[in-house]
PDB file of C-alpha atoms in Angstrom:
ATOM      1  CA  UNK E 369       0.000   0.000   0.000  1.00 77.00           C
ATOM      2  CA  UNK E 370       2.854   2.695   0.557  1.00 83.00           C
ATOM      3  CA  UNK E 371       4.176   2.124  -3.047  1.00 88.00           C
ATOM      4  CA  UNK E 372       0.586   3.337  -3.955  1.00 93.00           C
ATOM      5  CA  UNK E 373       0.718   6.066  -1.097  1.00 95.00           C
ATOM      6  CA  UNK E 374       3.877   8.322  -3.479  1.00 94.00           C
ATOM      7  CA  UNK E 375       1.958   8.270  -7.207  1.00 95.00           C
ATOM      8  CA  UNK E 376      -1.458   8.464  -5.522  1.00 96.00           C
ATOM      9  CA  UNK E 377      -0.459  11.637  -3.606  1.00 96.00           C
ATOM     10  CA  UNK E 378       1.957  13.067  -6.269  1.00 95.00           C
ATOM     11  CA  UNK E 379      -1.014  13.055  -8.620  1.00 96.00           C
ATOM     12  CA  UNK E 380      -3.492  14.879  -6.218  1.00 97.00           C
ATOM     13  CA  UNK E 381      -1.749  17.404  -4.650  1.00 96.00           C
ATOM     14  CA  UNK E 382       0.212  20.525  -6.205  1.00 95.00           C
ATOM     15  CA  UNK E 383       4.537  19.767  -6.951  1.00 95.00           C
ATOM     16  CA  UNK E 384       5.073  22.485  -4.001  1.00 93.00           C
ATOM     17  CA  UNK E 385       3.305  20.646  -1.457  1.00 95.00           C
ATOM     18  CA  UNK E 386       4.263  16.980  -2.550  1.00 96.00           C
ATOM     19  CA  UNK E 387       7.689  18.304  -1.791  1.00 94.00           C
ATOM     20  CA  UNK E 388       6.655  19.610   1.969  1.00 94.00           C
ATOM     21  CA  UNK E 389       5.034  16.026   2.269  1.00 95.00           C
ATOM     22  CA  UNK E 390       8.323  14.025   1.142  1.00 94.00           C
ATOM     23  CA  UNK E 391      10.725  16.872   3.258  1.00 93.00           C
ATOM     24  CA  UNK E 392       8.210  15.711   6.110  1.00 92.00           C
ATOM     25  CA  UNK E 393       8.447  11.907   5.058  1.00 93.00           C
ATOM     26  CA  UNK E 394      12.362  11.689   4.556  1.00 93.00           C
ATOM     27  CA  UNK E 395      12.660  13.394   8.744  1.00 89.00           C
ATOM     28  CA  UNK E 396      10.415  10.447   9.182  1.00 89.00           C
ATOM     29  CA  UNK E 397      12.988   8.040   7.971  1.00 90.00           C
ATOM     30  CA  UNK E 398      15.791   9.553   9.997  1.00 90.00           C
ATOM     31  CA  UNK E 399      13.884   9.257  12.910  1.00 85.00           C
ATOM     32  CA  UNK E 400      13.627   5.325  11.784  1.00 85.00           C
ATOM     33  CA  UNK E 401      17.141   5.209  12.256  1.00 88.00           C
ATOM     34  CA  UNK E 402      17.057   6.133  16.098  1.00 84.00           C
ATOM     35  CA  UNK E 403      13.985   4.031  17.072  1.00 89.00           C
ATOM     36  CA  UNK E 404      15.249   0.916  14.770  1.00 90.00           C
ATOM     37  CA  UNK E 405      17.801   0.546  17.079  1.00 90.00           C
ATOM     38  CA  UNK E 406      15.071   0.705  20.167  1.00 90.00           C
ATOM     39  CA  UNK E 407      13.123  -1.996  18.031  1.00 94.00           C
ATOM     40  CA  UNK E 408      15.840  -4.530  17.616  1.00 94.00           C
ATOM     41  CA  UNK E 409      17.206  -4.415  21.557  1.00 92.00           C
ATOM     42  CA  UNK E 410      13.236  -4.622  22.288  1.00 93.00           C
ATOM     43  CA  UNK E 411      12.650  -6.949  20.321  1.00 94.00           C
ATOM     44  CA  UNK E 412      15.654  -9.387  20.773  1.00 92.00           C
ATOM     45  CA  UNK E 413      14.986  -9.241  24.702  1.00 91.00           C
ATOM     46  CA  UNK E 414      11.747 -10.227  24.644  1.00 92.00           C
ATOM     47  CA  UNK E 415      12.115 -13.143  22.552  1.00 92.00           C
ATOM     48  CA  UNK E 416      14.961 -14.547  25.308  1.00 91.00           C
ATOM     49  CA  UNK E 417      12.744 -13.429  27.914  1.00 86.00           C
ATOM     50  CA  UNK E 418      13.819 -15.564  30.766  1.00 81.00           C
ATOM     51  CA  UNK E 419      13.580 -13.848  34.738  1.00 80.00           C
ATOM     52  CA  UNK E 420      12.413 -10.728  36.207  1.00 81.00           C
ATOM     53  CA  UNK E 421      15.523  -8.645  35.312  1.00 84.00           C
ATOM     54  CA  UNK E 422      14.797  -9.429  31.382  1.00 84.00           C
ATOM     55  CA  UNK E 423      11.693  -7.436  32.191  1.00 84.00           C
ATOM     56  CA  UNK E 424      13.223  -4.894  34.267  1.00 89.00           C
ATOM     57  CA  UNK E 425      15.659  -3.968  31.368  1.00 90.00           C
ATOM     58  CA  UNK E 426      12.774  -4.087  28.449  1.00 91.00           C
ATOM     59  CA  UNK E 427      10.714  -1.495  31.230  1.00 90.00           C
ATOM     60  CA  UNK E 428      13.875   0.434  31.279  1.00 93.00           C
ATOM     61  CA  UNK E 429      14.596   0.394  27.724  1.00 93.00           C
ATOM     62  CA  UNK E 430      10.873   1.382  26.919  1.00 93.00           C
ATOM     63  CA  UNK E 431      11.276   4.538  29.353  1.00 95.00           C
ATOM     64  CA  UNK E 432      14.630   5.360  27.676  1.00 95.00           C
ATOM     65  CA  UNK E 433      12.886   5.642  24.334  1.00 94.00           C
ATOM     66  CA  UNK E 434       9.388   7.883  25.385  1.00 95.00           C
ATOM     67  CA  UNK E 435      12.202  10.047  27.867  1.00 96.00           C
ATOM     68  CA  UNK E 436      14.604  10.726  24.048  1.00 94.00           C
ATOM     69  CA  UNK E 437      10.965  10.738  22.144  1.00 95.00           C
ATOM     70  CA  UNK E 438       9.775  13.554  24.492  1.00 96.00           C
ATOM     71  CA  UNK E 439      13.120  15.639  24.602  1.00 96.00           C
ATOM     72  CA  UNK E 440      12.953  15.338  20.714  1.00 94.00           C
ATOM     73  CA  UNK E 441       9.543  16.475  20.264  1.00 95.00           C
ATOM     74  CA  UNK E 442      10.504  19.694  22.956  1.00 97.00           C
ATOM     75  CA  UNK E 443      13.357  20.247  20.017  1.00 96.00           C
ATOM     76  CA  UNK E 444      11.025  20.299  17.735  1.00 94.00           C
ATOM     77  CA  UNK E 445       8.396  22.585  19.055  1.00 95.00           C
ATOM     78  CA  UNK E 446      10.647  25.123  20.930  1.00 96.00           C
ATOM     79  CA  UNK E 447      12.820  25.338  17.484  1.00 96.00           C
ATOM     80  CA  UNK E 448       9.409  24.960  14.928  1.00 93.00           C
ATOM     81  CA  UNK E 449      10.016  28.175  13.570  1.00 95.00           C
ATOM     82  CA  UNK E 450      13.945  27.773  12.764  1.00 96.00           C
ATOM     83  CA  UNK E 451      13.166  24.593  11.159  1.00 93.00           C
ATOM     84  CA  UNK E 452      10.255  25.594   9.130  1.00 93.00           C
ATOM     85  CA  UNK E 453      12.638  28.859   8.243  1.00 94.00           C
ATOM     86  CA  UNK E 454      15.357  26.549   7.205  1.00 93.00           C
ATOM     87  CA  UNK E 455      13.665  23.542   5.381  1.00 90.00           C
ATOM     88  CA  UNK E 456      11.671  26.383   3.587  1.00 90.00           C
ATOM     89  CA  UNK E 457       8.186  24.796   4.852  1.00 92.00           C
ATOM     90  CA  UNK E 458       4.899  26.761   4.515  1.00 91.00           C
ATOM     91  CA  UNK E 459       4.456  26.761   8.056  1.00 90.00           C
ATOM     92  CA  UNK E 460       5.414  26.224  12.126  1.00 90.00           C
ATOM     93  CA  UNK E 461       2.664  23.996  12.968  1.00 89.00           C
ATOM     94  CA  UNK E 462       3.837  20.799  10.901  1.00 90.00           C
ATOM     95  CA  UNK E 463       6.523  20.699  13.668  1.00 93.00           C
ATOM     96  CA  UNK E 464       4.108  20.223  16.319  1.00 94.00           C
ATOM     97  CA  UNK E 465       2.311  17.609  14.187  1.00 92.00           C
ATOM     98  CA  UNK E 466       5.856  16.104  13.534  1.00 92.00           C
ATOM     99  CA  UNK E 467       6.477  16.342  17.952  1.00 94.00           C
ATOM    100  CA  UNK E 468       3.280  14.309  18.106  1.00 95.00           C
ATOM    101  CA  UNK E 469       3.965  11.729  15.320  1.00 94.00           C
ATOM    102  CA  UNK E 470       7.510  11.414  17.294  1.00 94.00           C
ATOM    103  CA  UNK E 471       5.771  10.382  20.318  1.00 95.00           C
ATOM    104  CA  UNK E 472       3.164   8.166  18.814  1.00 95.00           C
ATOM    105  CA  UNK E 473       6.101   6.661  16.497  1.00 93.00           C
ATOM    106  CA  UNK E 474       7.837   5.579  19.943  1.00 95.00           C
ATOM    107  CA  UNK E 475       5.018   4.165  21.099  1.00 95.00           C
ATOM    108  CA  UNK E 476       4.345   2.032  18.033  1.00 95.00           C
ATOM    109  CA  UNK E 477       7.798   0.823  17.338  1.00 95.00           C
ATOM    110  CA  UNK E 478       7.680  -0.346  21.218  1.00 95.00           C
ATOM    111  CA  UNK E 479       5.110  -2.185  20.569  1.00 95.00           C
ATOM    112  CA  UNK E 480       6.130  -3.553  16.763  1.00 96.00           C
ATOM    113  CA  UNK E 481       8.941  -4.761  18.920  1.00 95.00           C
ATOM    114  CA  UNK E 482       6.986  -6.779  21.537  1.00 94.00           C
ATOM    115  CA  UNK E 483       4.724  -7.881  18.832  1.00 95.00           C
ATOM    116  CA  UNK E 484       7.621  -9.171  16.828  1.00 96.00           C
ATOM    117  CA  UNK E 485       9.731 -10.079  20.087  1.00 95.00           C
ATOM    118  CA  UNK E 486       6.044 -12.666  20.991  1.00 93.00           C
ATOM    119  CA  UNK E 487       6.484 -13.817  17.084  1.00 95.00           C
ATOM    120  CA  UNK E 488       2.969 -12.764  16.641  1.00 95.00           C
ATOM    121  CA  UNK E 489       3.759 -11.629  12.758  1.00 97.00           C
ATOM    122  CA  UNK E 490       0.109 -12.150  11.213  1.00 97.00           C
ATOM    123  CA  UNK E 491      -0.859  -9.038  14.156  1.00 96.00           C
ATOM    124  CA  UNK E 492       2.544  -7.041  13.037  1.00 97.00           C
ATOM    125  CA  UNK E 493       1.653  -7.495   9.360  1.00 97.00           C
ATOM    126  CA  UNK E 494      -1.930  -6.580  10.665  1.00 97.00           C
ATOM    127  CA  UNK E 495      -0.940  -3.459  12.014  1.00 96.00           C
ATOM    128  CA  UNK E 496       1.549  -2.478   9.158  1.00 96.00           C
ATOM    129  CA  UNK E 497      -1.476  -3.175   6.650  1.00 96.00           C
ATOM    130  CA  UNK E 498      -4.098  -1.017   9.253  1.00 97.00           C
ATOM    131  CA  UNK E 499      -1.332   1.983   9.201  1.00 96.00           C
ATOM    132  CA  UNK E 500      -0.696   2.100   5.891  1.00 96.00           C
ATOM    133  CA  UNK E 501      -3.940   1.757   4.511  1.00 97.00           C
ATOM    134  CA  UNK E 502      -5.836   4.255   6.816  1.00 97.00           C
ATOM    135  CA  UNK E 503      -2.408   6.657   6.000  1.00 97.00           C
ATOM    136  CA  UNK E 504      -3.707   6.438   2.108  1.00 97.00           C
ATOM    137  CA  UNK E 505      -7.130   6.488   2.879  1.00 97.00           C
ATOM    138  CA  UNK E 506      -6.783   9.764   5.082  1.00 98.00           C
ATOM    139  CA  UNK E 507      -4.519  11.627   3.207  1.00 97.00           C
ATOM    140  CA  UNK E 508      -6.561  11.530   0.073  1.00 97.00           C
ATOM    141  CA  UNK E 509      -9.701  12.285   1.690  1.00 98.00           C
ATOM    142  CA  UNK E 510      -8.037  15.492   3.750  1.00 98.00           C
ATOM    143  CA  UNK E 511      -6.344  16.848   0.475  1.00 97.00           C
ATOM    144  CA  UNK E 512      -9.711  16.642  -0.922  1.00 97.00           C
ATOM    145  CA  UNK E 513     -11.114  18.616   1.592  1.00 97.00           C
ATOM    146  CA  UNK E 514      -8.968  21.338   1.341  1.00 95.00           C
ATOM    147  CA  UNK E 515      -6.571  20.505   3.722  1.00 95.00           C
ATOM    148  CA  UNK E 516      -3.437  20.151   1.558  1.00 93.00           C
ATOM    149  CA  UNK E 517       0.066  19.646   3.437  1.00 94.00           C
ATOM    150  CA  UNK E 518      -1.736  20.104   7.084  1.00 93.00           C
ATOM    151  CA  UNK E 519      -4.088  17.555   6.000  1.00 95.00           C
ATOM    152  CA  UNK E 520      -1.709  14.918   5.297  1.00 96.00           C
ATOM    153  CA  UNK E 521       0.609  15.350   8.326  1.00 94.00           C
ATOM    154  CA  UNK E 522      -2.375  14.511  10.118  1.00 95.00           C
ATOM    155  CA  UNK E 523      -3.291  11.671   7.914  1.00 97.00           C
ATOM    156  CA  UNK E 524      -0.053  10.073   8.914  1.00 95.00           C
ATOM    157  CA  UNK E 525      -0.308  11.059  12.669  1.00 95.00           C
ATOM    158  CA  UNK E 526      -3.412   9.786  12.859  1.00 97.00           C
ATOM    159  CA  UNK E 527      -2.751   6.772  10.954  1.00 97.00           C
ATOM    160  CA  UNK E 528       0.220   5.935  13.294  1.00 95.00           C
ATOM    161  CA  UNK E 529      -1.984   6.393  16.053  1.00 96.00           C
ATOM    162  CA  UNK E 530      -4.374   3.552  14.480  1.00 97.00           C
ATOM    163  CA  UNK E 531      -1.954   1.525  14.666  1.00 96.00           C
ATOM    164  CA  UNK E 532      -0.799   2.236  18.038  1.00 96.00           C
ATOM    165  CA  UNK E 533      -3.755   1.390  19.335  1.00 96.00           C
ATOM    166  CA  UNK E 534      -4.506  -1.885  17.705  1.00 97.00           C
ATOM    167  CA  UNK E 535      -0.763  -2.927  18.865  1.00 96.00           C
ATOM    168  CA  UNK E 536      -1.471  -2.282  22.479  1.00 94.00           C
ATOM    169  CA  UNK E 537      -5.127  -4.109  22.243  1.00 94.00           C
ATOM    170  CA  UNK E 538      -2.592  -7.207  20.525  1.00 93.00           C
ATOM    171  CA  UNK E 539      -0.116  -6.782  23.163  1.00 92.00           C
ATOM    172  CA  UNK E 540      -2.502  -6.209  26.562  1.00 88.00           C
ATOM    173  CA  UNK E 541      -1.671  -9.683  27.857  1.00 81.00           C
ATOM    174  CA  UNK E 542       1.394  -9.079  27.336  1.00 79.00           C
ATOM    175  CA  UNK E 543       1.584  -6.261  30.070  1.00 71.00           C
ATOM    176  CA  UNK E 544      -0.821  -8.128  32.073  1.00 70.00           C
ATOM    177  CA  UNK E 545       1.750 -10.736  32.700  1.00 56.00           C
ATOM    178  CA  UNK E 546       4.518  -8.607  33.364  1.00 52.00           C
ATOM    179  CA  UNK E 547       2.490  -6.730  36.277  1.00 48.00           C
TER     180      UNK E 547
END
C-alpha cells in the first residue's frame, strides 16, 4: 500500500506541497534510524525473555525511548520556527504535528517490537497493513477537503496512532503478565 501512497499523492496534490510532504516523510525516515535501534534491543529481549531482570531492562529500555521521544519532540516545538525557516516549509505547525507523530512513532515501534519479540507476525503485518492503509485512505480524503500539506501530516499522525492502538489491544496480555 505505501508504493501506492507516493503516485497516488503526487497526482493529487500541487509539486510544491508533494515536496513539503516528502521533506516531512524523509525526517520520518531519519527518525527510523534512532527508534530501529530501540526496536531490535526490544525486540531481541523479549524473545529470550527468561527472569524478572529481562523485564526490568525491556521497562527500562521502553522509558529510555518515550524520555529521548519527548526531549525530541521539545526540540522540535521550541525550534518549529527555525526549522520551518530553514527547510523552507509553509508553516510552524507541521513541527508540532511532527512532535506528536515522534511520540506516537515511539510508542508504536515499542510495541512492533513486543509484537515481533512474541512472534505474533500475522498481528505485526496486521498493524503495518491497518497503518498504511488508513495513512492512504486519510490523506486523500483530507487533500480533498482542502486541507493540503496540514491535512496529510495529520493523515499520517493519525494513521500511526491507528496503529498504536490496535498494537497495544494485541499486546494487553502481554503487560498483564509482566504486572
Amino acid at each position: 500500500l505505501n508504493y501506492l501512497y507516493h503516485p497516488i499523492m503526487g497526482r493529487i496534490m500541487k509539486v510544491a506541497d508533494f515536496g513539503e510532504i516528502q521533506a516531512f516523510l524523509s525526517f520520518l525516515l531519519i527518525l527510523g534510524v534512532f527508534t530501529g535501534f530501540f526496536k531490535n534491543v526490544i525486540t531481541t529481549i523479549v524473545a529470550n525473555l527468561k527472569d524478572e531482570k529481562d523485564r526490568e531492562l525491556l521497562a527500562m529500555l521502553q522509558k529510555f525511548s518515550l524520555i529521548c521521544a519527548f526531549f525530541l519532540a521539545l526540540i522540535l516545538v521550541l525550534f518549529g520556527n527555525f526549522f520551518a525557516s530553514f527547510f523552507n516549509f509553509s508553516s510552524y505547525y507541521f513541527f508540532p504535528a511532527f512532535a506528536l507523530l515522534v511520540l506516537i512513532g515511539v510508542i508504536n515501534v515499542n510495541n512492533q517490537a513486543i509484537t515481533q519479540g512474541l512472534k505474533n507476525f500475522k498481528a505485526l503485518s496486521l498493524s503495518g497493513i491497518l497503518g498504511s492503509l488508513s495513512k492512504l485512505i486519510l490523506s486523500v480524503l483530507f487533500v480533498f477537503l482542502g486541507l493540503a500539506v496540514f491535512g496529510v501530516i495529520n493523515a499520517i499522525v493519525l494513521s500511526s496512532l491507528i496503529a498504536s492502538i490496535y498494537l497495544i489491544f494485541i499486546n494487553r496480555k502481554f503487560f498483564k503478565i509482566q504486572d
